[in-house]
PDB file of C-alpha atoms and ligand atoms in Angstrom:
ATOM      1  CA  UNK A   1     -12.967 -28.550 -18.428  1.00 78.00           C
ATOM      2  CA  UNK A   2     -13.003 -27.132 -14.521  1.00 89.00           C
ATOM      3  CA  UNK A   3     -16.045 -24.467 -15.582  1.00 94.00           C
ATOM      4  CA  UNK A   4     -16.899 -22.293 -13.747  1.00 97.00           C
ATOM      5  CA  UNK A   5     -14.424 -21.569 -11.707  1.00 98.00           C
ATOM      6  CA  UNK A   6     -15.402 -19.826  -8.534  1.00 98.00           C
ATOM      7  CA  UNK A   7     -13.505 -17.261  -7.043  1.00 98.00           C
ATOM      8  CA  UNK A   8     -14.057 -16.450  -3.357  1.00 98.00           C
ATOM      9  CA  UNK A   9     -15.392 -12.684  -2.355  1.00 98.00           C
ATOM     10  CA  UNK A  10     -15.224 -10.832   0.285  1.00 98.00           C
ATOM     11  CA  UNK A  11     -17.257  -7.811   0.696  1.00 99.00           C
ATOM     12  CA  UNK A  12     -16.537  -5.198   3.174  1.00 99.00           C
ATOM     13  CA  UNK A  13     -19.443  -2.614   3.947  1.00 98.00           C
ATOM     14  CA  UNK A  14     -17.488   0.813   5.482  1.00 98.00           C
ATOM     15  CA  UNK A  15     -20.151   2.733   6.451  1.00 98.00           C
ATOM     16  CA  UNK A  16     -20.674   5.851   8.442  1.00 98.00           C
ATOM     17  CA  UNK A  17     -23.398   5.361  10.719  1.00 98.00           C
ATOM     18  CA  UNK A  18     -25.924   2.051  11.230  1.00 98.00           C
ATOM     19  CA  UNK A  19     -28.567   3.950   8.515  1.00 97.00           C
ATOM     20  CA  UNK A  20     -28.553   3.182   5.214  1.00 94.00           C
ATOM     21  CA  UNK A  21     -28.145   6.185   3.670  1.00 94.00           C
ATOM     22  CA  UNK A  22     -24.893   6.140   6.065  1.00 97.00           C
ATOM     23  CA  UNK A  23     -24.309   3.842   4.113  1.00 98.00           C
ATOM     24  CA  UNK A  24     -24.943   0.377   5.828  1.00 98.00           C
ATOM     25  CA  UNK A  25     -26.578  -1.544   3.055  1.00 98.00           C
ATOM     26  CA  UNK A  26     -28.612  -4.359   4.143  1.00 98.00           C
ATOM     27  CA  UNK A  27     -27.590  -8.186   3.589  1.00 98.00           C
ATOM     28  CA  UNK A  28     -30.518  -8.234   0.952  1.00 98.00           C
ATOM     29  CA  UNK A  29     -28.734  -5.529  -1.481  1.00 98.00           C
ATOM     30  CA  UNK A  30     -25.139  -7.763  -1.180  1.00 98.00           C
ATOM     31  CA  UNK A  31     -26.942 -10.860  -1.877  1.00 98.00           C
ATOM     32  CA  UNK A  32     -28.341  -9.225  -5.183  1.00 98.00           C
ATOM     33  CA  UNK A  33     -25.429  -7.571  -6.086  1.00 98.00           C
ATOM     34  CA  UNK A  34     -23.412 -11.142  -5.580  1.00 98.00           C
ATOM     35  CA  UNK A  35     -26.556 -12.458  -8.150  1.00 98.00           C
ATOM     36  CA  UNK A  36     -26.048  -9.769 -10.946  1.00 98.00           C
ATOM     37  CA  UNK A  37     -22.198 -10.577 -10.855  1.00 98.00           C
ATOM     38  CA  UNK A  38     -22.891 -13.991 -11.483  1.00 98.00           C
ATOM     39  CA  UNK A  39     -25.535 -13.296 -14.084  1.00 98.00           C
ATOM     40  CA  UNK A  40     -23.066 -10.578 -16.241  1.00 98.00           C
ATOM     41  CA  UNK A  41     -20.401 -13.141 -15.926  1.00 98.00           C
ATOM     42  CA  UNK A  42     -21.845 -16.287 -16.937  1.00 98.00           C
ATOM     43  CA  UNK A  43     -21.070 -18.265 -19.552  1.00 97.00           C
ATOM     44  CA  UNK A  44     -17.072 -16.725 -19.262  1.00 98.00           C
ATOM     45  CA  UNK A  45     -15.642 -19.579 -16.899  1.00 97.00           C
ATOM     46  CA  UNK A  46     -15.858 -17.157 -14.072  1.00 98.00           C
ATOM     47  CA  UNK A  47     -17.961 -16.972 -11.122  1.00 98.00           C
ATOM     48  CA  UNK A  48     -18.501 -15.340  -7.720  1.00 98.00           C
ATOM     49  CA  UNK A  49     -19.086 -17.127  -4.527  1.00 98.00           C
ATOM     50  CA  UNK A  50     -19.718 -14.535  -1.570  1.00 98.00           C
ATOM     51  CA  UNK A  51     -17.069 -16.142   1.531  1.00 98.00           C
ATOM     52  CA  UNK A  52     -17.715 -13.340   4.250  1.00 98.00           C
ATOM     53  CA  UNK A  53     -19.268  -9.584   4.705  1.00 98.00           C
ATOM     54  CA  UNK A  54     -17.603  -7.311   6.846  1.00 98.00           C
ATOM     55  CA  UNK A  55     -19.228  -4.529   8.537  1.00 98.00           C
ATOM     56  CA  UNK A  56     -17.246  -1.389   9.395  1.00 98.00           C
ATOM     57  CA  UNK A  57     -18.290   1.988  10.941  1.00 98.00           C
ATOM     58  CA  UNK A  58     -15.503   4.507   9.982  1.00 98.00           C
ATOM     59  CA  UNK A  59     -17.003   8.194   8.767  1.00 98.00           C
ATOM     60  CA  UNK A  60     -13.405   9.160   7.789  1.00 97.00           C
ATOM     61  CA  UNK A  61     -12.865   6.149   5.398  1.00 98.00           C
ATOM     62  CA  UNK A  62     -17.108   6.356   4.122  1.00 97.00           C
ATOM     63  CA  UNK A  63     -16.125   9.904   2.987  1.00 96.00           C
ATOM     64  CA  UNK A  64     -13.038  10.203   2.598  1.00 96.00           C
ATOM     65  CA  UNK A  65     -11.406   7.331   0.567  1.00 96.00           C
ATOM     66  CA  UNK A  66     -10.621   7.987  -3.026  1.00 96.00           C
ATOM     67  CA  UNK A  67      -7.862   6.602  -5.259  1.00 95.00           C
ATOM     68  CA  UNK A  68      -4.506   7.001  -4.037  1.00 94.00           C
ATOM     69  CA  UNK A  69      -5.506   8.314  -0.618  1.00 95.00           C
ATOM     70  CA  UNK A  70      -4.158   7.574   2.655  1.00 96.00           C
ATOM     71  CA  UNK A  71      -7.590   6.825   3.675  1.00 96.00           C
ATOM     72  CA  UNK A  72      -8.008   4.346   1.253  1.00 97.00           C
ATOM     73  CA  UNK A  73      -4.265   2.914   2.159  1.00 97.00           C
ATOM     74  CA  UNK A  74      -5.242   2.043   5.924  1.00 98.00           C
ATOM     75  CA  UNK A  75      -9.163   1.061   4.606  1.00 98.00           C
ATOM     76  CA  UNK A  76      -7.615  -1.532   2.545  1.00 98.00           C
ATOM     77  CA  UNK A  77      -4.582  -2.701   5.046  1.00 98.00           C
ATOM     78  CA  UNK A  78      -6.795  -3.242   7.868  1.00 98.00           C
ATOM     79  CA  UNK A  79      -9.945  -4.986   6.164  1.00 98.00           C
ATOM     80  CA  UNK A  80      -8.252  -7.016   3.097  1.00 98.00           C
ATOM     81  CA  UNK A  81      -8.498 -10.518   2.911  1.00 98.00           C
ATOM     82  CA  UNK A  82      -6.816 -13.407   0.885  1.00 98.00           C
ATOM     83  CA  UNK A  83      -4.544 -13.668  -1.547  1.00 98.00           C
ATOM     84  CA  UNK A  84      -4.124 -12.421  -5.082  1.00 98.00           C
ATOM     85  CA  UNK A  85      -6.804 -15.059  -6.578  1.00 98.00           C
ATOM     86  CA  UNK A  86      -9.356 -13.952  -3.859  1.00 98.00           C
ATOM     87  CA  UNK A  87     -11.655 -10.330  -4.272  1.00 98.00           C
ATOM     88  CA  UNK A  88     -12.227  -8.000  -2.006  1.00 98.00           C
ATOM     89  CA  UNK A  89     -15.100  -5.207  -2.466  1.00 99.00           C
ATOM     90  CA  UNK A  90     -15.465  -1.936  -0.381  1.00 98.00           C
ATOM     91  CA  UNK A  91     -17.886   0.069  -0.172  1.00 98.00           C
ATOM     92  CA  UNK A  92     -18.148   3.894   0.387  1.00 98.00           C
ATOM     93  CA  UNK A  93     -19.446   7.103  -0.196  1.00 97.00           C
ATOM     94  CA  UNK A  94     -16.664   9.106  -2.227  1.00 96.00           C
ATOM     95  CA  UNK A  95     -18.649  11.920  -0.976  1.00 94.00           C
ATOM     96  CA  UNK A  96     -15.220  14.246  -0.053  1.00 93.00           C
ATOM     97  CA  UNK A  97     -12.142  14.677  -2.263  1.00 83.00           C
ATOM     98  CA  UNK A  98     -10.685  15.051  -5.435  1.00 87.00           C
ATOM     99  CA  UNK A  99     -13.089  12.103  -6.837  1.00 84.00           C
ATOM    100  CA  UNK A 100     -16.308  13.076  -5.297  1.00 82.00           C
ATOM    101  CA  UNK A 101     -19.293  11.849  -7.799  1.00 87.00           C
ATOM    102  CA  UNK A 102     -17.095   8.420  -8.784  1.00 96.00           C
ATOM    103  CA  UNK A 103     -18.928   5.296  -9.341  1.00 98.00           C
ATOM    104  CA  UNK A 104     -15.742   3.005  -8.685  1.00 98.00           C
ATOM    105  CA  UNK A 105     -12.326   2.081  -9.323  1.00 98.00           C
ATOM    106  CA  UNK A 106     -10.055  -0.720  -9.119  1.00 98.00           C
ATOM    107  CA  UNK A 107      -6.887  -2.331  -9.463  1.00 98.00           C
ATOM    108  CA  UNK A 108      -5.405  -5.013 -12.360  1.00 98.00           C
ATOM    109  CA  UNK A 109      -4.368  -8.314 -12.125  1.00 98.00           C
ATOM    110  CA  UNK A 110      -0.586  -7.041 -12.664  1.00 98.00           C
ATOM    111  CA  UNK A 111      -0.776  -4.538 -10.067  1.00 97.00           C
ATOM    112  CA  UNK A 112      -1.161  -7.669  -7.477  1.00 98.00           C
ATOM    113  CA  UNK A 113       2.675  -7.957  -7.190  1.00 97.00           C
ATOM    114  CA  UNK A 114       3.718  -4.425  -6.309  1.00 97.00           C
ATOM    115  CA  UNK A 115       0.631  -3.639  -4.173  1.00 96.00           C
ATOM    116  CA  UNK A 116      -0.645  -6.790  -2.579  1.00 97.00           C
ATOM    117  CA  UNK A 117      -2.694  -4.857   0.096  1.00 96.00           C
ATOM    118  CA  UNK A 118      -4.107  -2.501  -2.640  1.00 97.00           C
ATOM    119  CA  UNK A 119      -5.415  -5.478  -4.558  1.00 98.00           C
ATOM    120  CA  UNK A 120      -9.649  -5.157  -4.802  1.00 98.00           C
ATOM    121  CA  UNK A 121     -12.562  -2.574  -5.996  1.00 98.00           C
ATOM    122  CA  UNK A 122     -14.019  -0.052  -4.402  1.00 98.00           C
ATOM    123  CA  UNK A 123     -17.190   0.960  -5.424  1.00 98.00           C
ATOM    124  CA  UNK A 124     -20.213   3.639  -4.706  1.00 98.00           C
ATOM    125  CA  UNK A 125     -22.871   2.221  -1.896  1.00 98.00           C
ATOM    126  CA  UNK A 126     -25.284   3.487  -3.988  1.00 98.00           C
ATOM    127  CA  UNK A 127     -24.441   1.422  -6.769  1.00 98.00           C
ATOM    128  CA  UNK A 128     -25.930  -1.999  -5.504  1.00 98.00           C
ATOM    129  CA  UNK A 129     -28.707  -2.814  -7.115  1.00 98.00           C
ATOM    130  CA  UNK A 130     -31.863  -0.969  -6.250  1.00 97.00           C
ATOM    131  CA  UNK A 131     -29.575   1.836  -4.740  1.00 98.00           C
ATOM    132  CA  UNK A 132     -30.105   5.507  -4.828  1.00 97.00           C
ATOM    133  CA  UNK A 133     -27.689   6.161  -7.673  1.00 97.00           C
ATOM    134  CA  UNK A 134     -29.834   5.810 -10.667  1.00 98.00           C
ATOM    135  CA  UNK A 135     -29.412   5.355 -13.194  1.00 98.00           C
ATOM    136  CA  UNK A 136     -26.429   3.299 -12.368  1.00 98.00           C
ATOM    137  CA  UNK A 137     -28.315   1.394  -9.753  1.00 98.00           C
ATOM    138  CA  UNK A 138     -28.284  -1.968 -11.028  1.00 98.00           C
ATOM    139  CA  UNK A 139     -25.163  -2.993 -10.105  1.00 98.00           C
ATOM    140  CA  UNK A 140     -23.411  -2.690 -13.460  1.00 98.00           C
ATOM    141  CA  UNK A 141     -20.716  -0.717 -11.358  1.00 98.00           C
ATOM    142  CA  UNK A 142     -18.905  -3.794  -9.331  1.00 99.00           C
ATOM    143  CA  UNK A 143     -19.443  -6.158 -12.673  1.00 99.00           C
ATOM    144  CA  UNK A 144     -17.870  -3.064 -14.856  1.00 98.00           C
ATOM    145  CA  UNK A 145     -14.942  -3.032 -11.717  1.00 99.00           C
ATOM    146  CA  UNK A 146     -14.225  -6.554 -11.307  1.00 99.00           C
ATOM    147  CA  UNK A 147     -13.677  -6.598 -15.106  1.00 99.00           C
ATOM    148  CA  UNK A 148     -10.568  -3.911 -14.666  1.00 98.00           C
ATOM    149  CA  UNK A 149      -9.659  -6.353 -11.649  1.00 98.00           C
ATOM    150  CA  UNK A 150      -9.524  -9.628 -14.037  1.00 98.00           C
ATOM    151  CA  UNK A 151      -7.299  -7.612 -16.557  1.00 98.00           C
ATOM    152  CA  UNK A 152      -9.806  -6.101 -18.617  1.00 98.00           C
ATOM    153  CA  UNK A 153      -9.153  -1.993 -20.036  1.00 97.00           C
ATOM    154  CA  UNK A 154     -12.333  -0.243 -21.296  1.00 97.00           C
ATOM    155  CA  UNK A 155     -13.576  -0.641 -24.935  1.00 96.00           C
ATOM    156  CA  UNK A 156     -12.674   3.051 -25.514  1.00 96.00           C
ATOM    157  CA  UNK A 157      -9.315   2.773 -24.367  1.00 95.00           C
ATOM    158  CA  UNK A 158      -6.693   3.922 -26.992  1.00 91.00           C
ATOM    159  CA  UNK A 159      -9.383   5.400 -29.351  1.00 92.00           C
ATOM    160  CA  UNK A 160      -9.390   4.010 -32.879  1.00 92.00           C
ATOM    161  CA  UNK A 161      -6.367   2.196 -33.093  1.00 82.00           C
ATOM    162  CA  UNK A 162      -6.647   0.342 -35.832  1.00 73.00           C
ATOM    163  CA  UNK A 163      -5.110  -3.601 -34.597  1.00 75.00           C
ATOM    164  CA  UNK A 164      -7.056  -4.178 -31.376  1.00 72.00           C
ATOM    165  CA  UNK A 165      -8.920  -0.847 -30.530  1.00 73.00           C
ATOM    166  CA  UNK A 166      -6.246  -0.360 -28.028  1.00 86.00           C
ATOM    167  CA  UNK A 167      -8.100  -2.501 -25.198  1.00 93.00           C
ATOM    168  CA  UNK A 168      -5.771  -5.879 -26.275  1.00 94.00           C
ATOM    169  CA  UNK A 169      -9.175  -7.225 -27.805  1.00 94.00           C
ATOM    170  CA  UNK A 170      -9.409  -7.986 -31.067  1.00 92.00           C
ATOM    171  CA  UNK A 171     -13.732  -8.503 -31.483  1.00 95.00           C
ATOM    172  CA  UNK A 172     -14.950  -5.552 -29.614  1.00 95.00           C
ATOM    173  CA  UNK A 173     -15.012  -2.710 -31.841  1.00 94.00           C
ATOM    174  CA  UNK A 174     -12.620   0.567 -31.843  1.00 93.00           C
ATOM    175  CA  UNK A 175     -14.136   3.510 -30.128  1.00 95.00           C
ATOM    176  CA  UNK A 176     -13.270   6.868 -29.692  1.00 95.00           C
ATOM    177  CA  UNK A 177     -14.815   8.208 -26.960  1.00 96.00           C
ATOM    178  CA  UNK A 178     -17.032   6.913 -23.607  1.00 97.00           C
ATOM    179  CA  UNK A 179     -20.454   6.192 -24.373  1.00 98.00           C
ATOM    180  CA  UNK A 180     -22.820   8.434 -22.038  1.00 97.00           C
ATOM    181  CA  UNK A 181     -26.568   7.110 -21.568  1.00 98.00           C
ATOM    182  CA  UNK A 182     -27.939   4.866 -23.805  1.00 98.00           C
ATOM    183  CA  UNK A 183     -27.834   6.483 -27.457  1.00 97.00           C
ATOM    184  CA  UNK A 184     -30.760   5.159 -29.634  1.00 96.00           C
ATOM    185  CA  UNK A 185     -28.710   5.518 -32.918  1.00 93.00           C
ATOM    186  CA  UNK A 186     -25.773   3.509 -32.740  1.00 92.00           C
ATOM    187  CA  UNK A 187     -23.282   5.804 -32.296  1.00 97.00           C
ATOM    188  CA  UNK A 188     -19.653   5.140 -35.074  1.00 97.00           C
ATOM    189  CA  UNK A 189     -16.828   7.300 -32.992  1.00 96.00           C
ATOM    190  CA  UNK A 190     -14.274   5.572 -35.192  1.00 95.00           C
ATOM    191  CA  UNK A 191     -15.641   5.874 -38.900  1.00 95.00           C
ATOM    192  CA  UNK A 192     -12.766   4.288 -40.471  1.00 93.00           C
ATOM    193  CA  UNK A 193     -12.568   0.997 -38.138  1.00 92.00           C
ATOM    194  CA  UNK A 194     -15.285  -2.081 -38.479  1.00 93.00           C
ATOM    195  CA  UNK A 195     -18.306  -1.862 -36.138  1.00 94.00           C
ATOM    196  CA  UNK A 196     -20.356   0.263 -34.739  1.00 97.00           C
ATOM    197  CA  UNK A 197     -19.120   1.611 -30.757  1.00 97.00           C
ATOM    198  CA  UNK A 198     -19.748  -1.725 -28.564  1.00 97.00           C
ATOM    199  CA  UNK A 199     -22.107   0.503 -26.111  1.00 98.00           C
ATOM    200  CA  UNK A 200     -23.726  -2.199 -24.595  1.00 98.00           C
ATOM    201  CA  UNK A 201     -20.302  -3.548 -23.417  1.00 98.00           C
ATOM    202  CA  UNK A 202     -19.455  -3.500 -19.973  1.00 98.00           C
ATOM    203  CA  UNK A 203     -16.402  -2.115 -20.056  1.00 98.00           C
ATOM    204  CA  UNK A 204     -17.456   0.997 -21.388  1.00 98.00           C
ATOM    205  CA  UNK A 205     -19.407   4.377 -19.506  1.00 98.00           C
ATOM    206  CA  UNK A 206     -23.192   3.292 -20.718  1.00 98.00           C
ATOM    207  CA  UNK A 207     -26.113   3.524 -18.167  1.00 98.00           C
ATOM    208  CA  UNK A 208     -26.485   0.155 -16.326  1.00 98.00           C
ATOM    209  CA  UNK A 209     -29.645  -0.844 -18.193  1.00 98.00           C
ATOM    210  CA  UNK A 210     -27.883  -0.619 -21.693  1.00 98.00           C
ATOM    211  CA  UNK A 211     -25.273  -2.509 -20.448  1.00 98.00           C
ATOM    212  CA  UNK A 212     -25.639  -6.341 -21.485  1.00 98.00           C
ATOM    213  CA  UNK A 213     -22.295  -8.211 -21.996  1.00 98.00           C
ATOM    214  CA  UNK A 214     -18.763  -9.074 -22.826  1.00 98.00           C
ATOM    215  CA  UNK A 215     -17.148 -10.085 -25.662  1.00 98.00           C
ATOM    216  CA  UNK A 216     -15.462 -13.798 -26.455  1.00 98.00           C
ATOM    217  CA  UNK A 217     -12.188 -12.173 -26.703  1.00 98.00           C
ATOM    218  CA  UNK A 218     -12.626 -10.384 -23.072  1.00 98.00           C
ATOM    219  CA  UNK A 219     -13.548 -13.499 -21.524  1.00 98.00           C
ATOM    220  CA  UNK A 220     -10.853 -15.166 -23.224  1.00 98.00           C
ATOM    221  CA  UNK A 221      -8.645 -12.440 -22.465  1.00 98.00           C
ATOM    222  CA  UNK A 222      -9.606 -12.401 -18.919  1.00 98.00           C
ATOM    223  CA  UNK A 223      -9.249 -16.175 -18.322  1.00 98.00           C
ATOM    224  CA  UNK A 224      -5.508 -15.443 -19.469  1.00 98.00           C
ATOM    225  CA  UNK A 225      -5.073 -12.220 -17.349  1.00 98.00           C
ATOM    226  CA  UNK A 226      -6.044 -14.059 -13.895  1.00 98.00           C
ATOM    227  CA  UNK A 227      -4.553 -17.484 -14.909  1.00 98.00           C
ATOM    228  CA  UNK A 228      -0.886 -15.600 -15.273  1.00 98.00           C
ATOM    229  CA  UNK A 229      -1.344 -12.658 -12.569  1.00 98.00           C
ATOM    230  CA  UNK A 230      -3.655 -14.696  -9.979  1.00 98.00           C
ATOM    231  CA  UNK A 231      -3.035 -18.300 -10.118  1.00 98.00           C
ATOM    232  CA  UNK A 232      -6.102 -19.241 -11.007  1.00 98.00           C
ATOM    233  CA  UNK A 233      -6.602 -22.434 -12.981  1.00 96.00           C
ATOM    234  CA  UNK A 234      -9.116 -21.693 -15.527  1.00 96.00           C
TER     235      UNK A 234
HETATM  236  N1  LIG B   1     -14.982   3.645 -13.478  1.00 88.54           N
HETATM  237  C1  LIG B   1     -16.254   4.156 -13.902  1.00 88.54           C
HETATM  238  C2  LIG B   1     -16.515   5.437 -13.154  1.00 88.54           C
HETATM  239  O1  LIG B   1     -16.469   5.465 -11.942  1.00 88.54           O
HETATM  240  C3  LIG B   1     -17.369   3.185 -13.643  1.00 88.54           C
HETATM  241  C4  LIG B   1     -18.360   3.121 -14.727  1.00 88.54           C
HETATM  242  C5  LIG B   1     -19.504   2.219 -14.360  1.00 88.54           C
HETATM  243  N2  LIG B   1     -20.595   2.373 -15.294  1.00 88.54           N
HETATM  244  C6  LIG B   1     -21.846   1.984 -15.005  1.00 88.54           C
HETATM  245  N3  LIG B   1     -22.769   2.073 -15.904  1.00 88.54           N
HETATM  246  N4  LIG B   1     -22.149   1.491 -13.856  1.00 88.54           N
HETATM  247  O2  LIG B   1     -16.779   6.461 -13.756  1.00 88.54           O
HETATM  248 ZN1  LIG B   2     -13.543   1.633 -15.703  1.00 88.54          ZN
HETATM  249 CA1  LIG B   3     -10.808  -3.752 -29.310  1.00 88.54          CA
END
């Protein structure tokens, strides 16, 4: 087969001053963070090839973007690159507004053809790995992100329904609730279902450092997300 298949990044640092903790992250901290993407997603027919960064100094987007904000509107319309197969990352502070404290958001593969200029993930400068937002400073954040923007929903979504656990993956076990931490006794939110709750998964609310992978069935359902909503032959 064509594996991996290497989708092209671009990664736009909004920041509000030329200090990092205004946010300008150095090269160093993009690199890495490009490194851990590749690392979480290996072995799914996906990787990450970094095509440009983009420095920006705008206070007003730093603070003030947050989902569904005008900020975040003209952030995205002025700095967005590429088509629907192609990712763009922001980051930001979150600091102001109804979302202050977020790690990151993003938007799905089926989302592309409504809200082309929406299309990427926006995630928490501090979030990079070796950031100041411990302990989700290993840059489980943009891998946990980019797996909403290739189609994935987290493992708690739905709760215990019984088919699929309500994510539209059959192997990764139903859970109730978000995982907070990382719980030493395996925690079983949905009794009656197989499996214990997958709280190492990405896609659900763990620490980073108990984060460690994803499922066949999200990689498989992935590959089919992005083939049919992005174009992309894998
Ligand atoms: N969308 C989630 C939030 O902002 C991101 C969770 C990321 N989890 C992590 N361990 N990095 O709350
Ligand atoms: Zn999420
Ligand atoms: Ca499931």
């Amino acid at each position: 087969n064509n594996w991996p298949v290497y989708i092209n990044v671009h990664f736009h640092v909004v920041a509000a001053n030329t200090s990092i903790e205004g946010g300008y992250v150095p090269q160093s901290q993009v690199d890495s963070q490009i490194e851990i993407l590749n690392k979480d997603y290996k072995n799914t027919g996906v990787q990450f090839r970094l095509d440009n960064t983009s420095r920006t100094i705008n206070a007003d987007w730093f603070e003030n973007v947050n989902p569904y904000t005008s900020e975040a509107t003209l952030m995205k319309e002025t700095l967005r690159r590429g088509g629907p197969e192609t990712l763009n990352v922001y980051t930001v502070s979150f600091d102001n507004g109804y979302a202050a404290g977020l790690l990151g958001y993003a938007t799905f593969p089926s989302d592309y053809e409504d809200e082309p200029k929406d299309d990427g993930v926006v995630i928490q400068y501090g979030t990079l790995p070796s950031g100041n937002l411990y302990p989700y400073n290993l840059g489980r954040t943009l891998t946990h992100e980019v797996g909403h923007w290739v189609g994935l929903y987290h493992t708690f979504q739905g709760g215990c329904d019984p088919e699929t656990g309500g994510d539209e993956v059959a192997d990764t076990p139903a859970q109730a609730v978000p995982t907070r931490g990382c719980p030493t006794f395996r925690p079983d939110t949905c009794p009656e279902q197989p499996g214990f709750d997958p709280i190492h998964n990405y896609m659900d609310y763990s620490d980073d450092v108990c984060m460690r992978g994803f499922t066949p069935g999200q990689a498989a359902r992935f590959r089919d997300q992005i083939r049919t909503y992005r174009g992309i032959n894998v």
